Amino acid sequence: MRGATGPVVKDVVLVGAGHAHVQVLRRFGMRPLEGVRLTLITRELHTPYSGMLPGLIAGHYAFDEAHIDTGPLARFAAARLYPDEVVGLDLARRHVLCRHRPPVPYDLLSINIGSRPNTGDVPGAEAHAIPVKPIDGFLARFAALKARVLAGRSRHVLLVGGGAGGVELLLSVERRLRRELAAAGGDDAALRFTLVTGIDGLLPRFPGAFRRRFASVLSARRIAVHEGMDVTAVEAGAVVLGEGGTRLAADEILWTTEAAPARWIAETGLAVDARGFLRVDATLRAIGREDVFAAGDTIAFDPASIPRSGVYSVRAGPVLADNIRAALAGGRLRRYRPQRDALSIVGTGEPYAIATRNGITVAGAWVWRWKDRIDRRFMRRFNDLPEMAERAAGPALPLADTEALREIPAIAMRCGGCGAKIGPTVLARVLEALEPAPNPDVLVGLDAPDDAAVVDTGGPRLAVHSVDHFRAIIDDPFRFGMIAANHALGDLYAMGAEPHTALAIATLPYGREAKVEADLAAMMAGANAVLREAACALVGGHTSEGAELALGFAVNGLVARDRMLRKGGLRPGDALVLTKPIGTGALLAGQMRGVARARWVEAAIAQMCVSNRRAAALLAAHGATAMTDVTGFGLLGHLLEMTRASGVDAHLVIERIPVLEGAREMVARRVFSSLQPQNLRLRRAVRELAAAEVLPLYPLLFDPQTAGGLLAGVPADSAESCVAALRAAGYGCAAVIGRVAARSGAIEPVVLRDCGDPLKGLGAVSA
């Protein structure tokens, strides 16, 4: 991990990934401050750039072109990334209060969040209008609106708000909807668009020439403009104008009126203005506070009123970064000096824009190209980051050459989680040399290894024991605790056992007492949430100092004598069912190297936080004959353990194996977990299909998983209902990935043949 090299002395918490904070992260990444740890709490893993949002809506940009990926950026800045929503502050204790996690302590806080639509002042607006802010939510709402238009359910789109953002957005919406409806074979001429600008009129803060040009564009695009009356109410399918109650009907109502601050700001005790915006001084520090800074749409700048525009937030970024650094180091703070007349370039939905500054207005396709260059240059600063010093070159090998896969070198940054396990061949050689003390009560031990040890204590149920421990795979101690607990419990579930008790083994880096306590508390809170949900009592444990954060559990469970499941129970004809997608090892390696997108990593973390408890119960209810959890040795390694113990072959349909989003991209970039080369030694047991279309997924068979899914043999006639039940229970990627066959007797690997099975493209796996 690219974290601090010494003990953490100060915690800086950044709330929101706005235009100013992304610059703070980049600047701290370029010039770290020893002893300072950054934490970014953001609801948006991919923060939209406001300057490119209309172009994204119009269809000029793809999603990733118009968004800053906070994952690699946070990694570059050695910042912890917490995907969550802030709901308040405890200023006395210096805690940030989040919706889904324990409070996050800070020494210095900075707030750079977007505004929300001011729908509260207009009756019915909150219930019946579609707010444009927050932007990340609007993208999903616009997708739903577009679907209604294409389905013929909506024909008239009305937008409330005559500012530059509203005008540019409506022109972009009009272009996109007309083009997509025409492409779908519909009548785009049937669409209607209306702009309601209120008493201030169209673009009130801009020069007359600028306003006239846009009035001409709106007229040419057949967009009706209603000026002079404010919206006084919103109804289902209409807006009401002025005191007279003039009613304008519309199928879709977009809302872009003057912004309002987040509601929780006014409840914190921080100084706010009459409308609830956070008051800051000339240095962007909150009035009356030494430990709180803010920038962007949420502030009221005390020295002078400034527009709530991304242009000003961008300009504030370097000043904010310098002042955070100065506050930490005891230096002098800079004054933020907003530009008096900022350059405004507003698009028209087409590759054509209108610009104004200092009273001069220009327009044309060249202005659009100018704006496009400015926007792309800004985005490159955050999406094309400088190379990290720790980053090592990925293995260079032709993916079609499966023999060469064994040459994958371990990357310089060692993986955590199951990617940090000792390889299966090394482990097997060591265990073979051991001779444990004989004990007749041990039913499953080193002589016949399984997911857990089983001991007969003389009662109606057997005792099941397992232990897991690994260093942190993510920088979020709370969710790391959840993952570690889920991973440890997976061994019990694979044996058919019910968790009973757990002992924790925690390692924490040396640091100030308050910092160690906070990390330990967050980590154990996440773990205990999982253990409590499993009715597994945490009864004790052990803590120690170490180089890296690590956590593990010795878990104990109970299983009825006739309900125990083992790896060795597969029967020819069984279907092989996998409950979770694979690819966590590759994605976490990609995260360490700063090349995996935040949404891919977040989806992987979400899967690791899903318990195997319900899956185990459903598999058992559908007659599972054998079961294991897929962890460090990868899907293939654990399947081989099952086939060897059962004396059978297994035929895999490689293209049916569920794979996490982004894992294919990691394979294409030759990004693999550091355990991958050792797992690849198992390839000799695989007879491979030479079809080119399956080869890109082949390396993922060896990818080590952390808190992976369950792999089970299920009677073929129960497989379909089993998968349906698993998906209904929340395991949306559960799938039948192959079948069990009688042992063929083949020892050496051969090129796969068509097995004549109804499932085509099968790969045979044998001991």
Short mmCIF file of C-alpha atoms in Angstrom, two decimals, residues 9-13 15 41 80 88-97 102-110 268 270 285 288-293 327-328 512 514-515 518:
data_model
loop_
_atom_site.label_atom_id
_atom_site.label_comp_id
_atom_site.label_asym_id
_atom_site.label_seq_id
_atom_site.Cartn_x
_atom_site.Cartn_y
_atom_site.Cartn_z
CA VAL A 9 0.30 12.22 13.61
CA LYS A 10 -2.58 14.14 12.02
CA ASP A 11 -5.74 13.00 10.27
CA VAL A 12 -7.12 15.23 7.52
CA VAL A 13 -10.64 14.28 6.46
CA VAL A 15 -15.77 15.48 2.90
CA ILE A 41 -15.42 10.47 2.35
CA ARG A 80 -8.12 6.33 2.52
CA GLY A 88 -23.42 15.49 10.33
CA LEU A 89 -20.45 16.58 12.44
CA ASP A 90 -19.55 16.29 16.10
CA LEU A 91 -17.40 19.39 16.45
CA ALA A 92 -16.66 18.81 20.12
CA ARG A 93 -15.18 15.35 19.55
CA ARG A 94 -13.95 16.18 16.02
CA HIS A 95 -15.89 13.37 14.40
CA VAL A 96 -17.52 13.14 10.97
CA LEU A 97 -20.85 11.33 11.21
CA PRO A 102 -18.86 4.54 12.70
CA PRO A 103 -17.81 8.19 13.20
CA VAL A 104 -14.57 9.15 11.48
CA PRO A 105 -12.18 11.21 13.68
CA TYR A 106 -10.28 14.17 12.27
CA ASP A 107 -7.68 16.71 13.32
CA LEU A 108 -8.44 18.95 10.37
CA LEU A 109 -11.59 18.87 8.24
CA SER A 110 -12.34 20.21 4.78
CA THR A 268 -23.48 21.24 12.92
CA LEU A 270 -20.80 25.95 12.23
CA ARG A 285 -11.50 28.64 6.79
CA GLY A 288 -14.80 30.81 14.18
CA ARG A 289 -12.99 27.51 13.59
CA GLU A 290 -9.29 26.74 13.34
CA ASP A 291 -9.85 23.14 12.18
CA VAL A 292 -12.47 23.40 9.41
CA PHE A 293 -12.04 24.56 5.81
CA ALA A 327 -2.51 24.82 8.97
CA LEU A 328 -0.90 21.44 9.64
CA ARG A 512 -0.24 7.66 18.56
CA ALA A 514 -5.68 7.90 19.68
CA LYS A 515 -4.96 6.84 16.09
CA ALA A 518 -9.64 4.68 16.28
#
